[in-house]
Amino acid sequence: MTASAPTRDVLLTCPLDCPDACRLRVTLGRGEDGKERMLKVTGDADHPYTRGFACAKTVHYPARANHPDRPLYPLRRINPKTDAEPVFERVSWDAALGDIAARLRTLLDTRGPQSILRYHYAGTMGLMEGAHVHALFRALGTPELDETICATAGTEAWAMGYGARYAVDPADVRHARLIVLWGINSLSTHSHLTPELTAARKAGARIICIDPYRNRSAAYADTHLKLRPGSDTALALGVMHELFAHGWTDNAYIAEATQGVEELREAAREWTPQRTAATTGLSVAEVQDLARAIGTTRPTYIRVGYGMTRHEYGGTNLRAVTLIPALTGDWRVPGGGCVLSSSGAFKLNRTRLGAAHLIREDAPHINMNAFSDALKPAAGLGATLIYNCNPAVVAPDSGGVRAGLERPDLLVVVLEQAMTETARLADYVLPATTFAEHADVYTSYGHHWLGYNPAELEAPGETRPNSWVFQQLARRLGVTEPSVYWSVDDLLEAVLDSGHPYLAGITPERLKAEGSVRLNLPTPFLPYAHGAETPSGRVQLSPAPVHREAQAALNDAYPLRLLTPPAHHFLNSTYGNLPNLTRAEGGEPQMLIHPDDAQAAGLSDGDSASLESEVGRVQRRVRVTGATQPGVVVVEGTWWGLSAPDGQSINTLTAQTLTDLGGGSTFHNTRVRVRPAGTAVS
Ligand SMILES: Nc1nc2c(c(=O)[nH]1)N[C@H]1C(S)=C(S)[C@@H](COP(=O)(O)OP(=O)(O)OC[C@H]3O[C@@H](n4cnc5c(=O)[nH]c(N)nc54)[C@H](O)[C@@H]3O)O[C@H]1N2
Ligand SMILES: Nc1nc2c(c(=O)[nH]1)N[C@H]1C(S)=C(S)[C@@H](COP(=O)(O)OP(=O)(O)OC[C@H]3O[C@@H](n4cnc5c(=O)[nH]c(N)nc54)[C@H](O)[C@@H]3O)O[C@H]1N2
Ligand code: SF4
Ligand SMILES: [Mo]
């Protein structure tokens, strides 16, 4: 792009799948073609949560919006999808929509709605472009897609103990005197928590990070506990053992606000520091120190991430940890408690959002983690429409997903802002607008502000919002359900009309005028101070969590556990096509391996290694480092396969195995073997 002169600054909410939902200051400028485009992104200095900075990723959003490969016109694939290099021709919207609608109509009439699958996740968190757009499919009666790839194991685990997900007010975190980052790399994945952590530390707080490898947050913390992956339930029970044994429990809180403490006490009894240490790989002293710190420091703030949920027993792991503050009574103290997500505080009226009212009791459900299976010919799909998601890279068993999308008899329609590897496998690529180019409404899962973005920029080329595309298809398919045709104003009107006190005073007019509005929460916000929104009205401690070893146990054939957590400079696969950000991540994906394991496998730093799981095989550059532990290898980031030496996504290795709760993904559960690339299995 040639340099443009800045024209104006606008304030917009970041649409990406990140807890921070930042209020961004976006500088626009006019190019030589006379059109305005995005020039620069920073954070709104006046926003109490964003505090004037955007993350290391989103400052580069303009390069993504103005990317030379961004699809700007509807494209039709004209060579076989099995050819390595796709060839597309530009077509008119009318031709593309007409053909897609005709093929969907034929499928509906001959094979029924179950032959069509929508596939999506949270590429945009917007209520219109992310959530409401499923309305068309509900009107057609196509299968429900269960959106399990990220959060449902945690959501269900939280629901068992607490009901709705409420969070400690971020502004109260600075009051905490102990902060435990438990299975979350918040410095990378929740970067606006960092100023709060730093403020708490200045006031004397200690920060402990519990993670199998030394990520950025572990390096920042005062103490890093390098536990064995999948052993969090054992560690949580070990902490509880000490809480009970030393009388560090808040018995008044337990009596008033919880149910099932005797069962939990019984379950914790066998988790002595010795046994806990043996199971978690930590030392007895580390276990005792963690328990004493939690037992004797008020308030203690525990921030859990989704990391510990991405295992076979991940739901239980998270539930065990989140019950700790119900024993210490931290929920009564501003800054104390445990946080997974703040989303429960957004008490919107969702009855018609995404036409949820049309979901039939007997609707078939497809778990999005099983997309590879759903795309097998025997499953009977004739078409899939993919939006806000890049499954050829991010979904488990991505090799199977790619093979499915390549099927010549399957109509693949991809709505995209970037020429992703999923888009490259489409029969039709439909060019999508970005957050500056369409209006939308945003909640957050890390703070308490509701956001509204107007469409500030003219849509480039022939890009269109998802909602426009689906309304056009709906017209061609004769859909009459009114909510399918909602405007953003209709949506705002409907969702804000819940009568809940947290939304009191928040009208569509006010939200549109102010752009970012704080929920009307009580101060201090202590949502679990006297109980929880469970059927009993109490925090539910039973059934007591039970530690279980993964069924995919390490063995001689597969001696290493592979973790694939997020990269600092990507947002899932978003930004993986920007050269400066792939450079910042080391130029290509790398496998971190402990010196002991590297030696055993005959690998040295900088070598190329073959990693093999029961699902697939990839090749990665080796980094020998004590940052990880024996038995654990780490590949950070869902890089584009195109950036890897072998062209393969890391999810070539991951399995469709589901978690114990919520049908969630198990991305950190993969067992692998490694050897120098190009050598045969011995
Ligand atoms: N920079 C950046 N930010 C992001 C994202 C991104 O891709 N990049 N993605 C966004 C999205 S969609 C999400 S869901 C969040 C995810 O953000 P996080 O919750 O931080 O990420 P996770 O993959 O869940 O992994 C977090 C940590 O859990 C550790 N872990 C793995 N197994 C275990 C275990 O058994 N026990 C414990 N205690 N820890 C374990 C991993 O080593 C990792 O360091 O981040 C969001 N923000
Ligand atoms: N191995 C491994 N795999 C993982 C993870 C992991 O930790 N390890 N993390 C998992 C997690 S937590 C998640 S949430 C998923 C995320 O996986 P995805 O939801 O696929 O997230 P992204 O890779 O960011 O891709 C989102 C896509 O949506 C597009 N998009 C954004 N806005 C719009 C829009 O308005 N309209 C349209 N049509 N498209 C839009 C973007 O261009 C982008 O290509 O990945 C999962 N996959
Ligand atoms: S990706 Fe997250 S941290 Fe970065 S600007 Fe967006 S909301 Fe903020
Ligand atoms: Mo996620």
Tab-separated table of N, CA, C and O in Angstrom, residues 276-350:
chain	number	residue	atom	x	y	z
A	276	THR	N	0.667	-35.901	46.366
A	276	THR	CA	0.441	-34.841	45.389
A	276	THR	C	1.712	-34.575	44.590
A	276	THR	O	1.679	-34.441	43.352
A	277	ALA	N	2.825	-34.529	45.311
A	277	ALA	CA	4.103	-34.270	44.631
A	277	ALA	C	4.403	-35.389	43.635
A	277	ALA	O	4.779	-35.132	42.481
A	278	ALA	N	4.181	-36.627	44.055
A	278	ALA	CA	4.502	-37.757	43.170
A	278	ALA	C	3.633	-37.719	41.909
A	278	ALA	O	4.094	-38.039	40.811
A	279	THR	N	2.389	-37.295	42.049
A	279	THR	CA	1.480	-37.295	40.896
A	279	THR	C	1.696	-36.098	39.976
A	279	THR	O	1.543	-36.193	38.762
A	280	THR	N	2.038	-34.958	40.559
A	280	THR	CA	2.151	-33.727	39.752
A	280	THR	C	3.557	-33.478	39.242
A	280	THR	O	3.760	-32.592	38.407
A	281	GLY	N	4.532	-34.202	39.783
A	281	GLY	CA	5.912	-33.960	39.380
A	281	GLY	C	6.538	-32.763	40.097
A	281	GLY	O	7.676	-32.393	39.805
A	282	LEU	N	5.817	-32.156	41.023
A	282	LEU	CA	6.384	-31.050	41.801
A	282	LEU	C	7.065	-31.637	43.042
A	282	LEU	O	6.900	-32.815	43.354
A	283	SER	N	7.827	-30.817	43.781
A	283	SER	CA	8.432	-31.299	45.020
A	283	SER	C	7.428	-31.133	46.152
A	283	SER	O	6.478	-30.338	46.052
A	284	VAL	N	7.641	-31.866	47.232
A	284	VAL	CA	6.780	-31.736	48.414
A	284	VAL	C	6.803	-30.287	48.907
A	284	VAL	O	5.762	-29.711	49.246
A	285	ALA	N	7.977	-29.687	48.887
A	285	ALA	CA	8.090	-28.300	49.359
A	285	ALA	C	7.271	-27.354	48.476
A	285	ALA	O	6.635	-26.417	48.980
A	286	GLU	N	7.278	-27.593	47.171
A	286	GLU	CA	6.501	-26.723	46.261
A	286	GLU	C	5.003	-26.851	46.545
A	286	GLU	O	4.275	-25.853	46.568
A	287	VAL	N	4.546	-28.072	46.755
A	287	VAL	CA	3.125	-28.282	47.042
A	287	VAL	C	2.759	-27.582	48.353
A	287	VAL	O	1.746	-26.870	48.442
A	288	GLN	N	3.596	-27.768	49.360
A	288	GLN	CA	3.305	-27.161	50.674
A	288	GLN	C	3.343	-25.640	50.592
A	288	GLN	O	2.523	-24.952	51.194
A	289	ASP	N	4.285	-25.122	49.831
A	289	ASP	CA	4.408	-23.663	49.704
A	289	ASP	C	3.185	-23.071	48.999
A	289	ASP	O	2.639	-22.052	49.427
A	290	LEU	N	2.728	-23.742	47.946
A	290	LEU	CA	1.540	-23.261	47.227
A	290	LEU	C	0.330	-23.270	48.170
A	290	LEU	O	-0.427	-22.288	48.244
A	291	ALA	N	0.158	-24.370	48.885
A	291	ALA	CA	-1.006	-24.498	49.762
A	291	ALA	C	-0.943	-23.453	50.877
A	291	ALA	O	-1.953	-22.810	51.197
A	292	ARG	N	0.247	-23.240	51.445
A	292	ARG	CA	0.369	-22.258	52.528
A	292	ARG	C	0.084	-20.851	51.994
A	292	ARG	O	-0.618	-20.067	52.627
A	293	ALA	N	0.613	-20.569	50.809
A	293	ALA	CA	0.387	-19.239	50.227
A	293	ALA	C	-1.111	-19.015	50.037
A	293	ALA	O	-1.660	-17.973	50.436
A	294	ILE	N	-1.787	-19.988	49.438
A	294	ILE	CA	-3.231	-19.832	49.212
A	294	ILE	C	-3.978	-19.829	50.550
A	294	ILE	O	-4.918	-19.054	50.748
A	295	GLY	N	-3.550	-20.674	51.462
A	295	GLY	CA	-4.267	-20.806	52.735
A	295	GLY	C	-4.151	-19.585	53.629
A	295	GLY	O	-5.067	-19.303	54.404
A	296	THR	N	-3.067	-18.853	53.496
A	296	THR	CA	-2.814	-17.787	54.477
A	296	THR	C	-2.830	-16.387	53.877
A	296	THR	O	-2.558	-15.420	54.585
A	297	THR	N	-3.125	-16.261	52.579
A	297	THR	CA	-3.117	-14.930	51.955
A	297	THR	C	-4.525	-14.538	51.516
A	297	THR	O	-5.136	-15.222	50.693
A	298	ARG	N	-5.050	-13.464	52.037
A	298	ARG	CA	-6.346	-12.922	51.596
A	298	ARG	C	-6.085	-11.512	51.080
A	298	ARG	O	-5.404	-10.751	51.778
A	299	PRO	N	-6.651	-11.081	49.981
A	299	PRO	CA	-7.319	-11.952	49.025
A	299	PRO	C	-6.345	-12.666	48.091
A	299	PRO	O	-5.319	-12.108	47.723
A	300	THR	N	-6.710	-13.884	47.714
A	300	THR	CA	-5.999	-14.632	46.667
A	300	THR	C	-6.855	-14.618	45.409
A	300	THR	O	-8.040	-14.927	45.456
A	301	TYR	N	-6.221	-14.230	44.306
A	301	TYR	CA	-6.893	-14.185	42.999
A	301	TYR	C	-6.306	-15.300	42.145
A	301	TYR	O	-5.101	-15.327	41.893
A	302	ILE	N	-7.148	-16.234	41.748
A	302	ILE	CA	-6.694	-17.328	40.882
A	302	ILE	C	-7.260	-17.095	39.489
A	302	ILE	O	-8.476	-17.010	39.316
A	303	ARG	N	-6.377	-16.926	38.500
A	303	ARG	CA	-6.859	-16.763	37.119
A	303	ARG	C	-6.604	-18.073	36.395
A	303	ARG	O	-5.445	-18.471	36.223
A	304	VAL	N	-7.676	-18.764	36.046
A	304	VAL	CA	-7.520	-20.003	35.290
A	304	VAL	C	-7.698	-19.708	33.811
A	304	VAL	O	-8.442	-18.806	33.430
A	305	GLY	N	-6.994	-20.484	32.986
A	305	GLY	CA	-7.184	-20.379	31.541
A	305	GLY	C	-7.781	-21.675	31.061
A	305	GLY	O	-8.171	-22.539	31.856
A	306	TYR	N	-7.811	-21.792	29.735
A	306	TYR	CA	-8.393	-23.001	29.177
A	306	TYR	C	-7.365	-24.117	29.035
A	306	TYR	O	-7.709	-25.246	28.713
A	307	GLY	N	-6.071	-23.794	29.299
A	307	GLY	CA	-5.004	-24.774	29.076
A	307	GLY	C	-5.268	-26.099	29.758
A	307	GLY	O	-5.166	-27.163	29.148
A	308	MET	N	-5.629	-26.027	31.051
A	308	MET	CA	-5.803	-27.287	31.786
A	308	MET	C	-7.061	-28.040	31.352
A	308	MET	O	-7.214	-29.210	31.685
A	309	THR	N	-7.946	-27.379	30.605
A	309	THR	CA	-9.153	-28.096	30.154
A	309	THR	C	-8.902	-28.924	28.894
A	309	THR	O	-9.720	-29.769	28.558
A	310	ARG	N	-7.801	-28.673	28.194
A	310	ARG	CA	-7.618	-29.329	26.889
A	310	ARG	C	-6.967	-30.710	27.036
A	310	ARG	O	-6.012	-31.056	26.361
A	311	HIS	N	-7.510	-31.462	27.997
A	311	HIS	CA	-7.057	-32.824	28.287
A	311	HIS	C	-8.297	-33.699	28.450
A	311	HIS	O	-9.393	-33.187	28.658
A	312	GLU	N	-8.095	-35.020	28.453
A	312	GLU	CA	-9.247	-35.925	28.545
A	312	GLU	C	-10.115	-35.617	29.767
A	312	GLU	O	-11.334	-35.666	29.698
A	313	TYR	N	-9.467	-35.318	30.908
A	313	TYR	CA	-10.232	-35.010	32.121
A	313	TYR	C	-10.151	-33.514	32.435
A	313	TYR	O	-10.138	-33.096	33.592
A	314	GLY	N	-10.109	-32.740	31.370
A	314	GLY	CA	-9.900	-31.302	31.503
A	314	GLY	C	-11.015	-30.577	32.242
A	314	GLY	O	-10.763	-29.604	32.954
A	315	GLY	N	-12.260	-31.043	32.067
A	315	GLY	CA	-13.362	-30.392	32.770
A	315	GLY	C	-13.177	-30.537	34.275
A	315	GLY	O	-13.264	-29.552	35.029
A	316	THR	N	-12.881	-31.752	34.701
A	316	THR	CA	-12.675	-31.993	36.130
A	316	THR	C	-11.472	-31.207	36.647
A	316	THR	O	-11.514	-30.652	37.748
A	317	ASN	N	-10.405	-31.150	35.846
A	317	ASN	CA	-9.219	-30.402	36.283
A	317	ASN	C	-9.598	-28.960	36.617
A	317	ASN	O	-9.224	-28.418	37.658
A	318	LEU	N	-10.348	-28.341	35.729
A	318	LEU	CA	-10.708	-26.939	35.954
A	318	LEU	C	-11.655	-26.806	37.140
A	318	LEU	O	-11.516	-25.915	37.980
A	319	ARG	N	-12.597	-27.722	37.232
A	319	ARG	CA	-13.570	-27.618	38.323
A	319	ARG	C	-12.859	-27.726	39.671
A	319	ARG	O	-13.148	-26.973	40.603
A	320	ALA	N	-11.899	-28.643	39.756
A	320	ALA	CA	-11.181	-28.828	41.019
A	320	ALA	C	-10.506	-27.521	41.444
A	320	ALA	O	-10.620	-27.093	42.602
A	321	VAL	N	-9.852	-26.873	40.503
A	321	VAL	CA	-9.126	-25.634	40.845
A	321	VAL	C	-10.103	-24.535	41.255
A	321	VAL	O	-9.872	-23.813	42.237
A	322	THR	N	-11.216	-24.432	40.532
A	322	THR	CA	-12.117	-23.310	40.785
A	322	THR	C	-12.843	-23.430	42.135
A	322	THR	O	-13.409	-22.445	42.612
A	323	LEU	N	-12.823	-24.611	42.728
A	323	LEU	CA	-13.507	-24.776	44.020
A	323	LEU	C	-12.653	-24.268	45.188
A	323	LEU	O	-13.165	-24.099	46.305
A	324	ILE	N	-11.368	-24.028	44.950
A	324	ILE	CA	-10.480	-23.617	46.053
A	324	ILE	C	-10.993	-22.365	46.787
A	324	ILE	O	-11.074	-22.364	48.018
A	325	PRO	N	-11.369	-21.279	46.070
A	325	PRO	CA	-11.818	-20.093	46.809
A	325	PRO	C	-13.110	-20.288	47.602
A	325	PRO	O	-13.408	-19.496	48.499
A	326	ALA	N	-13.841	-21.355	47.299
A	326	ALA	CA	-15.041	-21.631	48.109
A	326	ALA	C	-14.645	-22.190	49.472
A	326	ALA	O	-15.445	-22.166	50.406
A	327	LEU	N	-13.416	-22.681	49.592
A	327	LEU	CA	-12.935	-23.152	50.897
A	327	LEU	C	-12.237	-22.038	51.666
A	327	LEU	O	-12.300	-21.973	52.895
A	328	THR	N	-11.563	-21.148	50.951
A	328	THR	CA	-10.822	-20.072	51.626
A	328	THR	C	-11.703	-18.863	51.903
A	328	THR	O	-11.282	-17.951	52.625
A	329	GLY	N	-12.890	-18.813	51.298
A	329	GLY	CA	-13.764	-17.659	51.497
A	329	GLY	C	-13.312	-16.422	50.737
A	329	GLY	O	-13.801	-15.315	50.991
A	330	ASP	N	-12.411	-16.609	49.773
A	330	ASP	CA	-11.923	-15.447	49.015
A	330	ASP	C	-13.022	-14.699	48.283
A	330	ASP	O	-12.862	-13.508	47.976
A	331	TRP	N	-14.125	-15.382	48.010
A	331	TRP	CA	-15.211	-14.725	47.275
A	331	TRP	C	-15.790	-13.542	48.032
A	331	TRP	O	-16.517	-12.724	47.456
A	332	ARG	N	-15.490	-13.459	49.321
A	332	ARG	CA	-16.075	-12.348	50.104
A	332	ARG	C	-15.227	-11.079	50.050
A	332	ARG	O	-15.650	-10.043	50.558
A	333	VAL	N	-14.021	-11.213	49.472
A	333	VAL	CA	-13.067	-10.103	49.541
A	333	VAL	C	-12.849	-9.509	48.142
A	333	VAL	O	-12.534	-10.258	47.215
A	334	PRO	N	-12.999	-8.193	47.964
A	334	PRO	CA	-12.724	-7.627	46.632
A	334	PRO	C	-11.320	-8.004	46.167
A	334	PRO	O	-10.355	-7.851	46.914
A	335	GLY	N	-11.225	-8.537	44.946
A	335	GLY	CA	-9.936	-8.981	44.405
A	335	GLY	C	-9.696	-10.462	44.621
A	335	GLY	O	-8.789	-11.038	44.034
A	336	GLY	N	-10.501	-11.094	45.473
A	336	GLY	CA	-10.309	-12.515	45.732
A	336	GLY	C	-11.275	-13.369	44.937
A	336	GLY	O	-12.322	-12.909	44.503
A	337	GLY	N	-10.908	-14.646	44.748
A	337	GLY	CA	-11.779	-15.571	44.017
A	337	GLY	C	-11.034	-16.161	42.843
A	337	GLY	O	-9.803	-16.153	42.801
A	338	CYS	N	-11.797	-16.682	41.917
A	338	CYS	CA	-11.211	-17.358	40.766
A	338	CYS	C	-11.938	-16.851	39.529
A	338	CYS	O	-13.139	-16.615	39.575
A	339	VAL	N	-11.202	-16.669	38.433
A	339	VAL	CA	-11.847	-16.166	37.219
A	339	VAL	C	-11.582	-17.091	36.044
A	339	VAL	O	-10.432	-17.460	35.784
A	340	LEU	N	-12.639	-17.459	35.362
A	340	LEU	CA	-12.534	-18.135	34.065
A	340	LEU	C	-12.990	-17.174	32.977
A	340	LEU	O	-12.342	-17.007	31.955
A	341	SER	N	-14.132	-16.517	33.214
A	341	SER	CA	-14.747	-15.692	32.181
A	341	SER	C	-15.735	-14.738	32.844
A	341	SER	O	-16.331	-15.064	33.871
A	342	SER	N	-15.914	-13.584	32.234
A	342	SER	CA	-16.871	-12.607	32.758
A	342	SER	C	-18.181	-12.632	31.980
A	342	SER	O	-19.053	-11.790	32.196
A	343	SER	N	-18.322	-13.592	31.071
A	343	SER	CA	-19.432	-13.485	30.111
A	343	SER	C	-20.813	-13.586	30.747
A	343	SER	O	-21.779	-13.067	30.192
A	344	GLY	N	-20.920	-14.234	31.917
A	344	GLY	CA	-22.230	-14.380	32.550
A	344	GLY	C	-22.860	-13.064	32.968
A	344	GLY	O	-24.077	-12.990	33.195
A	345	ALA	N	-22.044	-12.011	33.074
A	345	ALA	CA	-22.576	-10.722	33.525
A	345	ALA	C	-23.350	-9.992	32.423
A	345	ALA	O	-24.070	-9.038	32.707
A	346	PHE	N	-23.179	-10.439	31.176
A	346	PHE	CA	-23.872	-9.771	30.068
A	346	PHE	C	-25.266	-10.381	29.932
A	346	PHE	O	-25.481	-11.320	29.175
A	347	LYS	N	-26.186	-9.840	30.702
A	347	LYS	CA	-27.533	-10.441	30.807
A	347	LYS	C	-28.424	-9.979	29.666
A	347	LYS	O	-29.429	-9.296	29.869
A	348	LEU	N	-28.017	-10.338	28.455
A	348	LEU	CA	-28.788	-9.923	27.280
A	348	LEU	C	-29.987	-10.842	27.099
A	348	LEU	O	-30.000	-11.978	27.570
A	349	ASN	N	-30.954	-10.346	26.378
A	349	ASN	CA	-32.077	-11.177	25.967
A	349	ASN	C	-31.652	-11.914	24.694
A	349	ASN	O	-31.581	-11.335	23.617
A	350	ARG	N	-31.350	-13.185	24.838
A	350	ARG	CA	-30.817	-13.954	23.706
A	350	ARG	C	-31.859	-14.878	23.081
A	350	ARG	O	-31.500	-15.762	22.302
